[in-house]
Amino acid sequence: MRIATWNVNSARARVARIQSLLTEHDIDVLAIQETKCTDANFPRADFEKLGYEVAHVGYSQWNGVAILSRVGLSDIANEFPGQPGFHKDPQQPQKIEARAVGATCGGVRVWSLYIPNGRAVTDRHYTYKLHWLKALSEYAASSLAENPQQDLALMGDFNVAPRDEDVWDMAAFAGSTHVTDAERANFELLEEAGLTEVTRQFTAADRYTYWDYKGGRFYKDEGMRIDFQFASTNLAARAQKGFVDKEERAKRGSSDHALVLVDYAASPTP
DNA sequence: ATGCCTTGCATGGCAAGA
């Protein structure tokens, strides 16, 4: 089964590109982040006509996550248990944002995840980000404790560069989010929960999954590795190969993130 | 130091992104 994740930076602005990559790469399941639209505005029919079932969670112009699957799609969840909320006003009730959608596709429990950016280390959004990662790891740990043999995949834009080599210049990130010890520690909690990050082993030659639009970063290859796929033990053991689609990122009008794809061998028949 | 670019929207200058 071929599973990919892609922060598309607006689903409506990039419908044709998403359709192209689904076909070009023969993708079974695609997790999308930053659709930037409500459920009513998500271009669902454009993917259904290609044979994909669709799960989308979008409450406004911000965030928005989706799963497209041609190997079945059931038991849709609009958030994970314990998912923290946010509101710009700390006095207001903190609301769950459109940052997680789960569905079972071809026997794999798939989550498309858009981890909060953090904005600045002094911002409430940064604390929110740390809590969000911790809560996600706790959910993963409890799900794996319940069923250690399951095929579970958590993928998306994690907004953390876990190693110094995952950014082009650590000095450029002094005092910034995405590279702090606290963010890296909470990213690591996912591994401690029993998940394995499976994309890095196949994509060492392609260091990055994101390049800022500003300042011609892509052409200077000044990027960040912040998009990942985490898999449960049984699923991770079946990861065969993977790649980062830098060609698409090089095109005019592309997303600022690249698609990250992994092939998994079929589950042994029980 | 700031903008560098791109998106969506009350189509305005913002907010947000990383």
PDB file of N, CA and C in Angstrom, chain A residues 213 259 268:
ATOM      1  N   TYR A 213       8.611  30.091   0.835  1.00  0.00           N
ATOM      2  CA  TYR A 213       8.420  30.827  -0.425  1.00  0.00           C
ATOM      3  C   TYR A 213       9.341  32.044  -0.479  1.00  0.00           C
ATOM      4  N   LEU A 259       5.415  16.612  -1.103  1.00  0.00           N
ATOM      5  CA  LEU A 259       4.741  15.356  -0.753  1.00  0.00           C
ATOM      6  C   LEU A 259       5.789  14.337  -0.295  1.00  0.00           C
ATOM      7  N   PRO A 268       0.573  -9.671   6.146  1.00  0.00           N
ATOM      8  CA  PRO A 268       0.443 -11.120   5.958  1.00  0.00           C
ATOM      9  C   PRO A 268      -1.004 -11.544   6.247  1.00  0.00           C
TER      10      PRO A 268
END
